[in-house]
Amino acid sequence: MTIPDIVALALFMVCWLGYGPLLDVLARRSGTLNDDMVLVRRAWMRVMVHRDVRMVDSQLMGHTINSASFFASTNLLLIAAVGGILFGGEGALRGVAAVGAESVSLPILEGKLALILVCLARGLLDFIWAIRQLNYTLALIGAAPELGDDGDRIALGEAAAALLNPALSAFSQGVRGYYFALASAAWLFGPWWLAAGVASAFALLIWRQSGSPAARAVRSARRLLELK
């Protein structure tokens, strides 16, 4: 492995492992989309327990579970594809090199494919955990009484929010894995492609969390909810 490869791989690891802590810092300073959505979803669960009919809540949860299942299924297919190349023998690896990848030794090429596989596998685990927690949340919604003490309803709503927020946080982490998997795939064409890919993915993710129109809209909604 060359020095540019080591530098690019180090940059990848810093961005991959440092993204979460950086989001926590931004959340404390100016707010982020994920952090604002925590309050929005908590407000949703508080309102949910006071509805007589929760058809809308069930439909929204069903849509969320379907989305997570779709991403998990797609992720599994990608893992199978990359794994098939990685463990498909020298012929499969040579086929990758023949479509424009950088000319490197087979062990280095295997390492590049393994990095893609690790990113996808981590994302799959996040999606699976998200789906499980979403199903637990759906059970709490179904168990919420139509009538009862307001204190009990509020407590149940808080419990549902305490499940829903980590579930969708895991979902976001799974989606983030696609960004880093694409960045790691750029390494097949050379170390500078990896550096450019991970820097671009990292910058795009940060912008979408803090400066995108979606982030500003959700931040405005959070301020309105905090006034109630």
PDB file of C-alpha atoms in Angstrom:
ATOM      1  CA  MET A   1       0.000   0.000   0.000  1.00  0.00           C
ATOM      2  CA  THR A   2       1.395   3.392  -1.016  1.00  0.00           C
ATOM      3  CA  ILE A   3       1.631   6.500   1.155  1.00  0.00           C
ATOM      4  CA  PRO A   4      -1.269   8.207  -0.723  1.00  0.00           C
ATOM      5  CA  ASP A   5      -3.391   5.109  -0.019  1.00  0.00           C
ATOM      6  CA  ILE A   6      -2.573   5.298   3.691  1.00  0.00           C
ATOM      7  CA  VAL A   7      -3.342   9.025   3.823  1.00  0.00           C
ATOM      8  CA  ALA A   8      -6.653   8.599   1.981  1.00  0.00           C
ATOM      9  CA  LEU A   9      -7.640   5.642   4.168  1.00  0.00           C
ATOM     10  CA  ALA A  10      -6.776   7.628   7.310  1.00  0.00           C
ATOM     11  CA  LEU A  11      -8.972  10.482   6.064  1.00  0.00           C
ATOM     12  CA  PHE A  12     -11.776   8.002   5.451  1.00  0.00           C
ATOM     13  CA  MET A  13     -11.541   6.619   8.990  1.00  0.00           C
ATOM     14  CA  VAL A  14     -11.439  10.111  10.527  1.00  0.00           C
ATOM     15  CA  CYS A  15     -14.548  11.184   8.604  1.00  0.00           C
ATOM     16  CA  TRP A  16     -16.405   7.912   9.215  1.00  0.00           C
ATOM     17  CA  LEU A  17     -15.690   7.752  12.939  1.00  0.00           C
ATOM     18  CA  GLY A  18     -15.749  11.503  13.529  1.00  0.00           C
ATOM     19  CA  TYR A  19     -19.063  12.256  11.854  1.00  0.00           C
ATOM     20  CA  GLY A  20     -21.184  11.320  14.882  1.00  0.00           C
ATOM     21  CA  PRO A  21     -19.165  13.340  17.438  1.00  0.00           C
ATOM     22  CA  LEU A  22     -19.119  16.332  15.082  1.00  0.00           C
ATOM     23  CA  LEU A  23     -22.910  16.167  14.765  1.00  0.00           C
ATOM     24  CA  ASP A  24     -23.171  16.244  18.576  1.00  0.00           C
ATOM     25  CA  VAL A  25     -21.048  19.412  18.650  1.00  0.00           C
ATOM     26  CA  LEU A  26     -23.126  21.056  15.917  1.00  0.00           C
ATOM     27  CA  ALA A  27     -26.344  20.056  17.703  1.00  0.00           C
ATOM     28  CA  ARG A  28     -25.224  21.875  20.853  1.00  0.00           C
ATOM     29  CA  ARG A  29     -24.148  24.988  18.954  1.00  0.00           C
ATOM     30  CA  SER A  30     -26.611  25.614  16.145  1.00  0.00           C
ATOM     31  CA  GLY A  31     -28.765  22.506  15.889  1.00  0.00           C
ATOM     32  CA  THR A  32     -28.886  19.719  13.332  1.00  0.00           C
ATOM     33  CA  LEU A  33     -31.645  18.029  11.395  1.00  0.00           C
ATOM     34  CA  ASN A  34     -31.346  14.812  13.408  1.00  0.00           C
ATOM     35  CA  ASP A  35     -31.380  16.657  16.729  1.00  0.00           C
ATOM     36  CA  ASP A  36     -34.391  18.769  15.751  1.00  0.00           C
ATOM     37  CA  MET A  37     -36.285  15.686  14.600  1.00  0.00           C
ATOM     38  CA  VAL A  38     -35.880  14.160  18.067  1.00  0.00           C
ATOM     39  CA  LEU A  39     -38.137  16.861  19.495  1.00  0.00           C
ATOM     40  CA  VAL A  40     -40.548  16.675  16.542  1.00  0.00           C
ATOM     41  CA  ARG A  41     -41.008  12.941  16.958  1.00  0.00           C
ATOM     42  CA  ARG A  42     -41.438  13.304  20.714  1.00  0.00           C
ATOM     43  CA  ALA A  43     -44.196  15.839  20.060  1.00  0.00           C
ATOM     44  CA  TRP A  44     -45.783  13.375  17.626  1.00  0.00           C
ATOM     45  CA  MET A  45     -45.894  10.598  20.231  1.00  0.00           C
ATOM     46  CA  ARG A  46     -47.321  12.962  22.853  1.00  0.00           C
ATOM     47  CA  VAL A  47     -50.136  13.918  20.499  1.00  0.00           C
ATOM     48  CA  MET A  48     -50.650  10.310  19.400  1.00  0.00           C
ATOM     49  CA  VAL A  49     -51.662   9.045  22.843  1.00  0.00           C
ATOM     50  CA  HIS A  50     -54.456  11.641  23.063  1.00  0.00           C
ATOM     51  CA  ARG A  51     -56.063  10.709  19.736  1.00  0.00           C
ATOM     52  CA  ASP A  52     -59.190   8.601  19.807  1.00  0.00           C
ATOM     53  CA  VAL A  53     -58.389   7.106  16.395  1.00  0.00           C
ATOM     54  CA  ARG A  54     -54.748   6.354  15.593  1.00  0.00           C
ATOM     55  CA  MET A  55     -55.124   5.251  11.995  1.00  0.00           C
ATOM     56  CA  VAL A  56     -52.839   8.030  10.728  1.00  0.00           C
ATOM     57  CA  ASP A  57     -50.121   7.113  13.231  1.00  0.00           C
ATOM     58  CA  SER A  58     -50.279   3.463  12.197  1.00  0.00           C
ATOM     59  CA  GLN A  59     -50.057   4.383   8.521  1.00  0.00           C
ATOM     60  CA  LEU A  60     -47.063   6.635   9.128  1.00  0.00           C
ATOM     61  CA  MET A  61     -45.314   3.924  11.112  1.00  0.00           C
ATOM     62  CA  GLY A  62     -46.084   1.368   8.400  1.00  0.00           C
ATOM     63  CA  HIS A  63     -44.562   3.646   5.776  1.00  0.00           C
ATOM     64  CA  THR A  64     -41.433   4.080   7.916  1.00  0.00           C
ATOM     65  CA  ILE A  65     -41.041   0.335   8.431  1.00  0.00           C
ATOM     66  CA  ASN A  66     -41.500  -0.278   4.689  1.00  0.00           C
ATOM     67  CA  SER A  67     -38.795   2.306   3.930  1.00  0.00           C
ATOM     68  CA  ALA A  68     -36.371   0.686   6.365  1.00  0.00           C
ATOM     69  CA  SER A  69     -37.161  -2.760   4.943  1.00  0.00           C
ATOM     70  CA  PHE A  70     -36.548  -1.531   1.397  1.00  0.00           C
ATOM     71  CA  PHE A  71     -33.152  -0.115   2.304  1.00  0.00           C
ATOM     72  CA  ALA A  72     -32.233  -3.257   4.225  1.00  0.00           C
ATOM     73  CA  SER A  73     -33.165  -5.476   1.262  1.00  0.00           C
ATOM     74  CA  THR A  74     -31.194  -3.296  -1.148  1.00  0.00           C
ATOM     75  CA  ASN A  75     -28.260  -3.304   1.225  1.00  0.00           C
ATOM     76  CA  LEU A  76     -28.327  -7.100   1.385  1.00  0.00           C
ATOM     77  CA  LEU A  77     -28.265  -7.334  -2.408  1.00  0.00           C
ATOM     78  CA  LEU A  78     -25.267  -5.014  -2.572  1.00  0.00           C
ATOM     79  CA  ILE A  79     -23.472  -7.049   0.081  1.00  0.00           C
ATOM     80  CA  ALA A  80     -24.118 -10.200  -1.940  1.00  0.00           C
ATOM     81  CA  ALA A  81     -22.761  -8.522  -5.081  1.00  0.00           C
ATOM     82  CA  VAL A  82     -19.588  -7.219  -3.442  1.00  0.00           C
ATOM     83  CA  GLY A  83     -19.102 -10.446  -1.509  1.00  0.00           C
ATOM     84  CA  GLY A  84     -19.492 -12.454  -4.703  1.00  0.00           C
ATOM     85  CA  ILE A  85     -16.641 -10.509  -6.284  1.00  0.00           C
ATOM     86  CA  LEU A  86     -14.478 -10.567  -3.174  1.00  0.00           C
ATOM     87  CA  PHE A  87     -14.830 -14.311  -2.625  1.00  0.00           C
ATOM     88  CA  GLY A  88     -15.334 -15.269  -6.252  1.00  0.00           C
ATOM     89  CA  GLY A  89     -11.692 -16.046  -6.898  1.00  0.00           C
ATOM     90  CA  GLU A  90      -9.007 -14.430  -8.989  1.00  0.00           C
ATOM     91  CA  GLY A  91     -11.169 -14.339 -12.103  1.00  0.00           C
ATOM     92  CA  ALA A  92     -13.800 -12.147 -10.459  1.00  0.00           C
ATOM     93  CA  LEU A  93     -11.150  -9.807  -9.073  1.00  0.00           C
ATOM     94  CA  ARG A  94      -9.487  -9.512 -12.443  1.00  0.00           C
ATOM     95  CA  GLY A  95     -12.875  -8.636 -13.897  1.00  0.00           C
ATOM     96  CA  VAL A  96     -13.074  -5.625 -11.567  1.00  0.00           C
ATOM     97  CA  ALA A  97      -9.609  -4.523 -12.624  1.00  0.00           C
ATOM     98  CA  ALA A  98     -10.647  -4.821 -16.260  1.00  0.00           C
ATOM     99  CA  VAL A  99     -13.428  -2.223 -16.001  1.00  0.00           C
ATOM    100  CA  GLY A 100     -11.157   0.703 -15.183  1.00  0.00           C
ATOM    101  CA  ALA A 101     -10.046   0.119 -11.606  1.00  0.00           C
ATOM    102  CA  GLU A 102      -6.526   1.100 -10.604  1.00  0.00           C
ATOM    103  CA  SER A 103      -3.934  -1.552 -11.369  1.00  0.00           C
ATOM    104  CA  VAL A 104      -2.900  -2.963  -7.983  1.00  0.00           C
ATOM    105  CA  SER A 105      -1.989  -6.324  -6.490  1.00  0.00           C
ATOM    106  CA  LEU A 106      -4.815  -8.707  -5.683  1.00  0.00           C
ATOM    107  CA  PRO A 107      -4.414  -8.373  -1.868  1.00  0.00           C
ATOM    108  CA  ILE A 108      -4.774  -4.578  -2.134  1.00  0.00           C
ATOM    109  CA  LEU A 109      -7.804  -4.959  -4.390  1.00  0.00           C
ATOM    110  CA  GLU A 110      -9.326  -7.355  -1.874  1.00  0.00           C
ATOM    111  CA  GLY A 111      -8.741  -4.789   0.865  1.00  0.00           C
ATOM    112  CA  LYS A 112     -10.547  -2.110  -1.146  1.00  0.00           C
ATOM    113  CA  LEU A 113     -13.525  -4.367  -1.732  1.00  0.00           C
ATOM    114  CA  ALA A 114     -13.496  -5.383   1.937  1.00  0.00           C
ATOM    115  CA  LEU A 115     -13.834  -1.726   2.956  1.00  0.00           C
ATOM    116  CA  ILE A 116     -16.962  -1.409   0.796  1.00  0.00           C
ATOM    117  CA  LEU A 117     -18.303  -4.604   2.322  1.00  0.00           C
ATOM    118  CA  VAL A 118     -17.692  -3.366   5.875  1.00  0.00           C
ATOM    119  CA  CYS A 119     -19.572  -0.110   5.200  1.00  0.00           C
ATOM    120  CA  LEU A 120     -22.530  -1.989   3.734  1.00  0.00           C
ATOM    121  CA  ALA A 121     -22.555  -4.605   6.510  1.00  0.00           C
ATOM    122  CA  ARG A 122     -22.568  -1.912   9.181  1.00  0.00           C
ATOM    123  CA  GLY A 123     -25.473  -0.248   7.416  1.00  0.00           C
ATOM    124  CA  LEU A 124     -27.397  -3.527   7.222  1.00  0.00           C
ATOM    125  CA  LEU A 125     -27.039  -4.050  10.974  1.00  0.00           C
ATOM    126  CA  ASP A 126     -28.338  -0.510  11.552  1.00  0.00           C
ATOM    127  CA  PHE A 127     -31.359  -1.115   9.321  1.00  0.00           C
ATOM    128  CA  ILE A 128     -32.165  -4.397  11.066  1.00  0.00           C
ATOM    129  CA  TRP A 129     -31.996  -2.758  14.489  1.00  0.00           C
ATOM    130  CA  ALA A 130     -34.118   0.151  13.227  1.00  0.00           C
ATOM    131  CA  ILE A 131     -36.825  -2.233  11.968  1.00  0.00           C
ATOM    132  CA  ARG A 132     -36.933  -4.096  15.286  1.00  0.00           C
ATOM    133  CA  GLN A 133     -37.299  -0.880  17.280  1.00  0.00           C
ATOM    134  CA  LEU A 134     -39.949   0.432  14.906  1.00  0.00           C
ATOM    135  CA  ASN A 135     -41.968  -2.724  15.486  1.00  0.00           C
ATOM    136  CA  TYR A 136     -41.631  -2.247  19.240  1.00  0.00           C
ATOM    137  CA  THR A 137     -42.876   1.320  18.824  1.00  0.00           C
ATOM    138  CA  LEU A 138     -45.817   0.118  16.765  1.00  0.00           C
ATOM    139  CA  ALA A 139     -46.739  -2.244  19.599  1.00  0.00           C
ATOM    140  CA  LEU A 140     -46.752   0.659  22.062  1.00  0.00           C
ATOM    141  CA  ILE A 141     -49.001   2.656  19.754  1.00  0.00           C
ATOM    142  CA  GLY A 142     -51.384  -0.268  19.599  1.00  0.00           C
ATOM    143  CA  ALA A 143     -51.296  -0.644  23.381  1.00  0.00           C
ATOM    144  CA  ALA A 144     -52.061   3.018  24.080  1.00  0.00           C
ATOM    145  CA  PRO A 145     -55.476   3.217  25.820  1.00  0.00           C
ATOM    146  CA  GLU A 146     -58.230   5.272  24.239  1.00  0.00           C
ATOM    147  CA  LEU A 147     -59.341   6.426  27.669  1.00  0.00           C
ATOM    148  CA  GLY A 148     -57.421   6.790  30.884  1.00  0.00           C
ATOM    149  CA  ASP A 149     -55.415   9.012  33.154  1.00  0.00           C
ATOM    150  CA  ASP A 150     -53.556  11.816  31.357  1.00  0.00           C
ATOM    151  CA  GLY A 151     -50.430  11.063  33.354  1.00  0.00           C
ATOM    152  CA  ASP A 152     -50.410   7.482  32.095  1.00  0.00           C
ATOM    153  CA  ARG A 153     -50.940   8.638  28.532  1.00  0.00           C
ATOM    154  CA  ILE A 154     -48.072  11.113  28.719  1.00  0.00           C
ATOM    155  CA  ALA A 155     -45.777   8.454  30.184  1.00  0.00           C
ATOM    156  CA  LEU A 156     -46.723   6.033  27.410  1.00  0.00           C
ATOM    157  CA  GLY A 157     -46.096   8.717  24.798  1.00  0.00           C
ATOM    158  CA  GLU A 158     -42.646   9.381  26.266  1.00  0.00           C
ATOM    159  CA  ALA A 159     -41.901   5.647  26.207  1.00  0.00           C
ATOM    160  CA  ALA A 160     -42.945   5.442  22.553  1.00  0.00           C
ATOM    161  CA  ALA A 161     -40.742   8.443  21.715  1.00  0.00           C
ATOM    162  CA  ALA A 162     -37.845   6.824  23.576  1.00  0.00           C
ATOM    163  CA  LEU A 163     -38.177   3.881  21.178  1.00  0.00           C
ATOM    164  CA  LEU A 164     -38.966   5.792  17.999  1.00  0.00           C
ATOM    165  CA  ASN A 165     -36.039   8.225  18.179  1.00  0.00           C
ATOM    166  CA  PRO A 166     -33.288   5.586  18.503  1.00  0.00           C
ATOM    167  CA  ALA A 167     -35.001   3.550  15.784  1.00  0.00           C
ATOM    168  CA  LEU A 168     -34.878   6.388  13.283  1.00  0.00           C
ATOM    169  CA  SER A 169     -31.397   7.315  14.434  1.00  0.00           C
ATOM    170  CA  ALA A 170     -30.300   3.795  13.490  1.00  0.00           C
ATOM    171  CA  PHE A 171     -32.140   4.205  10.180  1.00  0.00           C
ATOM    172  CA  SER A 172     -30.187   7.422   9.514  1.00  0.00           C
ATOM    173  CA  GLN A 173     -26.925   5.655  10.312  1.00  0.00           C
ATOM    174  CA  GLY A 174     -27.815   2.932   7.851  1.00  0.00           C
ATOM    175  CA  VAL A 175     -28.492   5.467   5.101  1.00  0.00           C
ATOM    176  CA  ARG A 176     -25.216   7.189   5.980  1.00  0.00           C
ATOM    177  CA  GLY A 177     -23.482   3.883   5.284  1.00  0.00           C
ATOM    178  CA  TYR A 178     -24.424   4.227   1.609  1.00  0.00           C
ATOM    179  CA  TYR A 179     -22.541   7.537   1.392  1.00  0.00           C
ATOM    180  CA  PHE A 180     -19.388   6.033   2.851  1.00  0.00           C
ATOM    181  CA  ALA A 181     -19.754   2.864   0.785  1.00  0.00           C
ATOM    182  CA  LEU A 182     -19.826   5.004  -2.369  1.00  0.00           C
ATOM    183  CA  ALA A 183     -16.779   6.908  -1.133  1.00  0.00           C
ATOM    184  CA  SER A 184     -14.926   3.668  -0.431  1.00  0.00           C
ATOM    185  CA  ALA A 185     -15.853   2.375  -3.895  1.00  0.00           C
ATOM    186  CA  ALA A 186     -13.995   5.362  -5.358  1.00  0.00           C
ATOM    187  CA  TRP A 187     -10.814   3.860  -3.894  1.00  0.00           C
ATOM    188  CA  LEU A 188     -10.923   1.284  -6.678  1.00  0.00           C
ATOM    189  CA  PHE A 189      -9.795   4.055  -9.041  1.00  0.00           C
ATOM    190  CA  GLY A 190      -6.994   5.341  -6.823  1.00  0.00           C
ATOM    191  CA  PRO A 191      -6.263   6.935  -3.434  1.00  0.00           C
ATOM    192  CA  TRP A 192      -7.035  10.481  -4.497  1.00  0.00           C
ATOM    193  CA  TRP A 193     -10.457   9.340  -5.671  1.00  0.00           C
ATOM    194  CA  LEU A 194     -11.043   7.924  -2.190  1.00  0.00           C
ATOM    195  CA  ALA A 195      -9.952  11.176  -0.555  1.00  0.00           C
ATOM    196  CA  ALA A 196     -12.171  13.227  -2.859  1.00  0.00           C
ATOM    197  CA  GLY A 197     -15.098  10.842  -2.396  1.00  0.00           C
ATOM    198  CA  VAL A 198     -15.029  10.781   1.389  1.00  0.00           C
ATOM    199  CA  ALA A 199     -14.483  14.548   1.649  1.00  0.00           C
ATOM    200  CA  SER A 200     -17.430  15.162  -0.687  1.00  0.00           C
ATOM    201  CA  ALA A 201     -19.683  12.704   1.151  1.00  0.00           C
ATOM    202  CA  PHE A 202     -18.734  14.155   4.524  1.00  0.00           C
ATOM    203  CA  ALA A 203     -19.331  17.747   3.400  1.00  0.00           C
ATOM    204  CA  LEU A 204     -22.669  16.821   1.799  1.00  0.00           C
ATOM    205  CA  LEU A 205     -23.865  15.046   4.940  1.00  0.00           C
ATOM    206  CA  ILE A 206     -22.900  17.974   7.181  1.00  0.00           C
ATOM    207  CA  TRP A 207     -24.592  20.472   4.869  1.00  0.00           C
ATOM    208  CA  ARG A 208     -27.791  18.438   4.767  1.00  0.00           C
ATOM    209  CA  GLN A 209     -27.796  18.252   8.559  1.00  0.00           C
ATOM    210  CA  SER A 210     -27.174  21.921   9.273  1.00  0.00           C
ATOM    211  CA  GLY A 211     -27.629  24.163   6.244  1.00  0.00           C
ATOM    212  CA  SER A 212     -30.041  22.514   3.815  1.00  0.00           C
ATOM    213  CA  PRO A 213     -33.592  23.807   3.225  1.00  0.00           C
ATOM    214  CA  ALA A 214     -34.921  20.682   4.955  1.00  0.00           C
ATOM    215  CA  ALA A 215     -32.803  21.393   8.042  1.00  0.00           C
ATOM    216  CA  ARG A 216     -34.000  25.001   8.185  1.00  0.00           C
ATOM    217  CA  ALA A 217     -37.643  23.967   7.772  1.00  0.00           C
ATOM    218  CA  VAL A 218     -37.465  21.383  10.551  1.00  0.00           C
ATOM    219  CA  ARG A 219     -35.646  23.867  12.793  1.00  0.00           C
ATOM    220  CA  SER A 220     -38.495  26.340  12.306  1.00  0.00           C
ATOM    221  CA  ALA A 221     -41.025  23.626  13.133  1.00  0.00           C
ATOM    222  CA  ARG A 222     -39.074  22.728  16.264  1.00  0.00           C
ATOM    223  CA  ARG A 223     -39.174  26.320  17.468  1.00  0.00           C
ATOM    224  CA  LEU A 224     -42.942  26.376  17.006  1.00  0.00           C
ATOM    225  CA  LEU A 225     -43.346  23.120  18.919  1.00  0.00           C
ATOM    226  CA  GLU A 226     -41.156  24.391  21.755  1.00  0.00           C
ATOM    227  CA  LEU A 227     -43.517  27.343  22.237  1.00  0.00           C
ATOM    228  CA  LYS A 228     -46.445  25.013  22.988  1.00  0.00           C
TER     229      LYS A 228
END
